[in-house]
Each structure stands twice: as C-alpha cells, then as structure tokens.
mmCIF file of C-alpha atoms in Angstrom:
data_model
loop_
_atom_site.group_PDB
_atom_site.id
_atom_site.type_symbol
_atom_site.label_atom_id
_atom_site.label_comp_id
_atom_site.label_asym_id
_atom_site.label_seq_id
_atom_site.Cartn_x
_atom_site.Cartn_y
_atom_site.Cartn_z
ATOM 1 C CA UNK F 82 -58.313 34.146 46.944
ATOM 2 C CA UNK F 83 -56.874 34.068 43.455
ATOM 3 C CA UNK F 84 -53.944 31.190 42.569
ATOM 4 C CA UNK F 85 -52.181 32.149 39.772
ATOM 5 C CA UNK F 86 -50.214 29.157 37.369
ATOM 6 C CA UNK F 87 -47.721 30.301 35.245
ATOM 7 C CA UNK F 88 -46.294 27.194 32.890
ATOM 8 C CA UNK F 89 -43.615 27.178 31.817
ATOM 9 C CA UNK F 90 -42.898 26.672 27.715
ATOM 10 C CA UNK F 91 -41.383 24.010 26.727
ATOM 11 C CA UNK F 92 -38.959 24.231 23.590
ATOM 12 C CA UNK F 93 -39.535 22.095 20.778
ATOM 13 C CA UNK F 94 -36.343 21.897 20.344
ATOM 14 C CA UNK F 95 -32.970 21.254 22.031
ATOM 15 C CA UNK F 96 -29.127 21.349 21.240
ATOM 16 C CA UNK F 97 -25.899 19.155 22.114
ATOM 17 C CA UNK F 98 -22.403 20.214 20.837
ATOM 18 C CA UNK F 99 -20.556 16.806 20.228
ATOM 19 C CA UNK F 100 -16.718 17.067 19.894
ATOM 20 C CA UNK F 101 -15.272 14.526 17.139
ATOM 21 C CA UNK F 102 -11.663 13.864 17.278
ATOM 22 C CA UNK F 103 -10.400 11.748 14.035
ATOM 23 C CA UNK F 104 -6.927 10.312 15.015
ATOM 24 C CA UNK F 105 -4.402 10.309 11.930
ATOM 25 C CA UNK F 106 -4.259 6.710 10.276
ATOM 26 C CA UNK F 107 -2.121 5.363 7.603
ATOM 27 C CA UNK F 108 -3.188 1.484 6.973
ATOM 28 C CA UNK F 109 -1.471 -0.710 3.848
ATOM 29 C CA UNK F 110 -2.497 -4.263 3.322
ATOM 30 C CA UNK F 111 -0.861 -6.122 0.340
ATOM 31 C CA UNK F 112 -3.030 -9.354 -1.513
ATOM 32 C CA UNK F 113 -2.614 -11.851 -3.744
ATOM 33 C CA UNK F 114 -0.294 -15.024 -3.724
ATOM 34 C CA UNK F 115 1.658 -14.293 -6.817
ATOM 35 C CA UNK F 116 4.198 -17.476 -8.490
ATOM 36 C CA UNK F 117 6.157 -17.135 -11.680
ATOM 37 C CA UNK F 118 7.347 -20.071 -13.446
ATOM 38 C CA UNK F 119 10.261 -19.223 -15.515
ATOM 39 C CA UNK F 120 10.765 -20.686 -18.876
ATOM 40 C CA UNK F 121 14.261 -21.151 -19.625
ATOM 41 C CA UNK F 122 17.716 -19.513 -18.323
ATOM 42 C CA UNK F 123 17.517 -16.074 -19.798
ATOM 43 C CA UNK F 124 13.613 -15.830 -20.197
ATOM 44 C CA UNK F 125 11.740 -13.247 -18.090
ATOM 45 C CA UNK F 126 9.024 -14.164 -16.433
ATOM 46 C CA UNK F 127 5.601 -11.472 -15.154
ATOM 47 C CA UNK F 128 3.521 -11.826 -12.810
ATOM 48 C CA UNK F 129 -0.362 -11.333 -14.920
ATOM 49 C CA UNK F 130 -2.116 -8.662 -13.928
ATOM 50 C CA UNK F 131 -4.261 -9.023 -10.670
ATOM 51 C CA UNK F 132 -1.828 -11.385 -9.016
ATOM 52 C CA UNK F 133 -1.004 -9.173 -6.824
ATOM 53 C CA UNK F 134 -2.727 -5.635 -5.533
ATOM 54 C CA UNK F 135 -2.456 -3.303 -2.477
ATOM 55 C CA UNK F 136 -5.138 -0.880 -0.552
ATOM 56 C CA UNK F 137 -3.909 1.929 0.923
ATOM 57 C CA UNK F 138 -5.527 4.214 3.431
ATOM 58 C CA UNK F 139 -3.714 7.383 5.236
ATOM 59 C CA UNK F 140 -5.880 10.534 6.290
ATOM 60 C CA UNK F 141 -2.292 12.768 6.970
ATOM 61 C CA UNK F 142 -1.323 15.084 4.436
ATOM 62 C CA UNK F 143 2.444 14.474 4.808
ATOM 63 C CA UNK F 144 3.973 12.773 1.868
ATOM 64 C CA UNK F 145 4.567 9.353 2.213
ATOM 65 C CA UNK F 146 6.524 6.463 0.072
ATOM 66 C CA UNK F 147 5.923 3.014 -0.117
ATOM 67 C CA UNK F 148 9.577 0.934 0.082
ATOM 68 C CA UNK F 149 9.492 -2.884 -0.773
ATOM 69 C CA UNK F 150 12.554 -5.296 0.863
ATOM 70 C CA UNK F 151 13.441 -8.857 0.413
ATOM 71 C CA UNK F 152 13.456 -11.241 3.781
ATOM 72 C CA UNK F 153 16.720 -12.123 2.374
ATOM 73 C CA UNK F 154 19.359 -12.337 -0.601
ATOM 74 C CA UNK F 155 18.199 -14.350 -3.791
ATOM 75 C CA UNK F 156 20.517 -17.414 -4.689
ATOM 76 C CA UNK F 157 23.292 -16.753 -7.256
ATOM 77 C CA UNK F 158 22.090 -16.360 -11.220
ATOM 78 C CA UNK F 159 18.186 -15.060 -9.802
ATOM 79 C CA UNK F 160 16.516 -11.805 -9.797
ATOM 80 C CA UNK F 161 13.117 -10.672 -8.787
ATOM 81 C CA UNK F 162 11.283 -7.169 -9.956
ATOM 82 C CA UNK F 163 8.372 -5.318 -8.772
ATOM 83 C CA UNK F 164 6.482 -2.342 -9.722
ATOM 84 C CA UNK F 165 4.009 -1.054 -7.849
ATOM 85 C CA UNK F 166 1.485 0.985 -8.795
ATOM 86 C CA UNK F 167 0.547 4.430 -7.460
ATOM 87 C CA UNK F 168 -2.935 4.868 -5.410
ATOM 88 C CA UNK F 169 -5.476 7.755 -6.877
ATOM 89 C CA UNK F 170 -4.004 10.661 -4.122
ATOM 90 C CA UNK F 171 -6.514 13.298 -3.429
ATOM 91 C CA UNK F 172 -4.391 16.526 -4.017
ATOM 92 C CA UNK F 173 -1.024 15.648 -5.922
ATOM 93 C CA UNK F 174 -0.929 12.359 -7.184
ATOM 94 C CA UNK F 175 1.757 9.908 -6.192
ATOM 95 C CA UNK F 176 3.855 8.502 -8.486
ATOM 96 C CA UNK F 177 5.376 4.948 -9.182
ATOM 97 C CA UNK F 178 9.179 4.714 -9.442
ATOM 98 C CA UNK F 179 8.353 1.703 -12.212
ATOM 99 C CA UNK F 180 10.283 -1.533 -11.781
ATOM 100 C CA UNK F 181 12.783 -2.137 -8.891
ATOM 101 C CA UNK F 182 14.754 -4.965 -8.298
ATOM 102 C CA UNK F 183 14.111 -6.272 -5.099
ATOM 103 C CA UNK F 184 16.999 -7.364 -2.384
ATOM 104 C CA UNK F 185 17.020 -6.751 1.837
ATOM 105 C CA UNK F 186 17.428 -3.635 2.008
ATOM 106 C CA UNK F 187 14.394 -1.507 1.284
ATOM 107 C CA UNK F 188 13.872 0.104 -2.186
ATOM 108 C CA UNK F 189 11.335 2.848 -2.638
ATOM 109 C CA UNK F 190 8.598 1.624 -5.168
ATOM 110 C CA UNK F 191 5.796 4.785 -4.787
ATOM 111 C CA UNK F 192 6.311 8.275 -3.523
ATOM 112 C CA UNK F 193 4.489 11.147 -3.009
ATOM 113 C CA UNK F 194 1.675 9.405 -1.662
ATOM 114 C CA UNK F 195 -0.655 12.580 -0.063
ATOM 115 C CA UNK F 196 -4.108 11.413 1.302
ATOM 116 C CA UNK F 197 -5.602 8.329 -0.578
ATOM 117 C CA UNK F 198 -8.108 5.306 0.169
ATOM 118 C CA UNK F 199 -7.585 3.095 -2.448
ATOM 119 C CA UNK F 200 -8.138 -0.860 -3.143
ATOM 120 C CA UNK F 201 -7.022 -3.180 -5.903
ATOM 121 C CA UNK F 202 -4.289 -1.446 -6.714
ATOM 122 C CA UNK F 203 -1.316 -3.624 -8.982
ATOM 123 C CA UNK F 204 2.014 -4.922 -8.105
ATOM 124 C CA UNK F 205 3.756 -6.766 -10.493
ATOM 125 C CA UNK F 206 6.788 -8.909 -10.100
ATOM 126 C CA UNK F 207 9.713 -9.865 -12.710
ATOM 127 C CA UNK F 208 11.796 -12.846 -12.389
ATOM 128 C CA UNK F 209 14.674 -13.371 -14.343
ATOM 129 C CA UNK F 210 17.300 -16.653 -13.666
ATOM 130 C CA UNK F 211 20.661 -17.328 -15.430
ATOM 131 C CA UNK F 212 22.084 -20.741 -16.466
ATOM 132 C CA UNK F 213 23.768 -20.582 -12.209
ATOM 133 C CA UNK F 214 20.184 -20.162 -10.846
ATOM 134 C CA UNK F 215 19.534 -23.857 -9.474
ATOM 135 C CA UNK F 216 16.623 -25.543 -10.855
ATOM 136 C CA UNK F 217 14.414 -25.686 -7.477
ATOM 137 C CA UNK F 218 11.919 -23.936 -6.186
ATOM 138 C CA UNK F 219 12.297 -20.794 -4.514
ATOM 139 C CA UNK F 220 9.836 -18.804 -1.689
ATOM 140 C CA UNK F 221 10.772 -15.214 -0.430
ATOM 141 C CA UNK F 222 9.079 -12.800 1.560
ATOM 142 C CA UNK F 223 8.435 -9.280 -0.146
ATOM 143 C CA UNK F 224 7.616 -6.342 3.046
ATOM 144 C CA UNK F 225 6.033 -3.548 1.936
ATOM 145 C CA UNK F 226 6.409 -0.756 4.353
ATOM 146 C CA UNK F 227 4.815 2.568 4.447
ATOM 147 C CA UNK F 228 7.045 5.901 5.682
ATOM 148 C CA UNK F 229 6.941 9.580 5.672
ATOM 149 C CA UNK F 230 8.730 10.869 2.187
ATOM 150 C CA UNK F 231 12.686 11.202 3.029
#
C-alpha cells in the first residue's frame, strides 16, 4: 500500500491592507504672559520680542485667518496693538495684516493661512495711554480665534 503526503508550502511572506483615515485638524495655542509698562502719557510702549508667540497646526487646505478680540472695551485715553506674525504655510504663504488695534469685536491679524505646523511664532502688543488714561493697572483678555478666510 503506498500513502502519499503532499505538504503544503508555506509562504514566507504575507500581506494586510490597513486603511488610515487622517481627520482634518486645525489647533492654535497662544503663549507668553506679556505686560507693558508705559512711560509717560503719550509714550508708546512694545511688548520685546518673545513675550508673546503662537503655534499653529491645520492639515485643511482651505484658507484660513487668524482674528484677535478684546474681552471688553479699554478705559477712556488707552489703546492696545498687536501684530501677529504669519506661520511658514506650505503652499502660499500667509500673510500678516501688521498692527491692529485691538477692541471686542474681532479684527483679522493673519490671513491666508493654507496648511502650516508652526511654533514660536511672534505677537507683539502696543500700548499707548493719553493724559485721561487713569494711572492704575489694567488686565484684558486678548482671544485669538482661528476661521475659514471670509
């Protein structure tokens, strides 16, 4: 009687498709803890440089613009400035509309903002107070927001 075996080959070698779904993202985080003391009535006042920086990350390809807003109106005879700078876009590069004054309703500061991942990238503030401006200290609360280019 004759048994025949027939194994079967093995491959060395195998294969797996793997589906990877990436999710658009836009992500801006703002640092620094910036104060200006201002001199004298009249006398401008600038934040140095690395006071204040933003990263920005956003993986869309839409245009986007960063807008900056005040919490709420400054006291009589006192101004406040920013400029922001514009992240290194892959693509077209954004630009920086230079300095803004800043009040509570939102000013656009950077636009054309196409794909990017940047860090450590400046905003500097500008403070300016007449002789009306109360000698006091003053706190307000500067929101950045991120939107799709209008």
């Amino acid at each position: 009687m004759a048994v025949s075996t027939s194994a079967q080959a093995q491959s060395p070698r195998a294969e797996r498709t793997v589906r990877l779904q990436i999710r658009p993202n836009t992500t801006l985080r703002v640092q620094g803890t910036p104060a200006l003391t201002l001199p004298a009535p009249g006398q401008p006042a600038e934040t140095p440089d690395g006071a204040a920086t933003y990263a920005l990350t956003t993986n869309t390809g839409a245009p986007k613009e960063i807008r900056a807003s005040l919490d709420e109106a400054l006291p009589l005879g006192l101004s406040l400035e920013v400029k922001v700078g514009a992240p290194e876009s892959r693509g077209r590069g954004a630009t920086s509309d230079g300095w803004k004054a800043l009040r509570p309703s939102a000013e656009r500061v950077v636009h054309d903002i196409q794909k990017s991942s940047d860090s450590g990238v400046p905003i500097t503030y500008r403070a300016v107070a007449t002789a009306q401006a109360a000698p006091e200290d003053y706190r307000v609360t500067v929101t950045y927001t991120i939107t799709g280019s209008n």
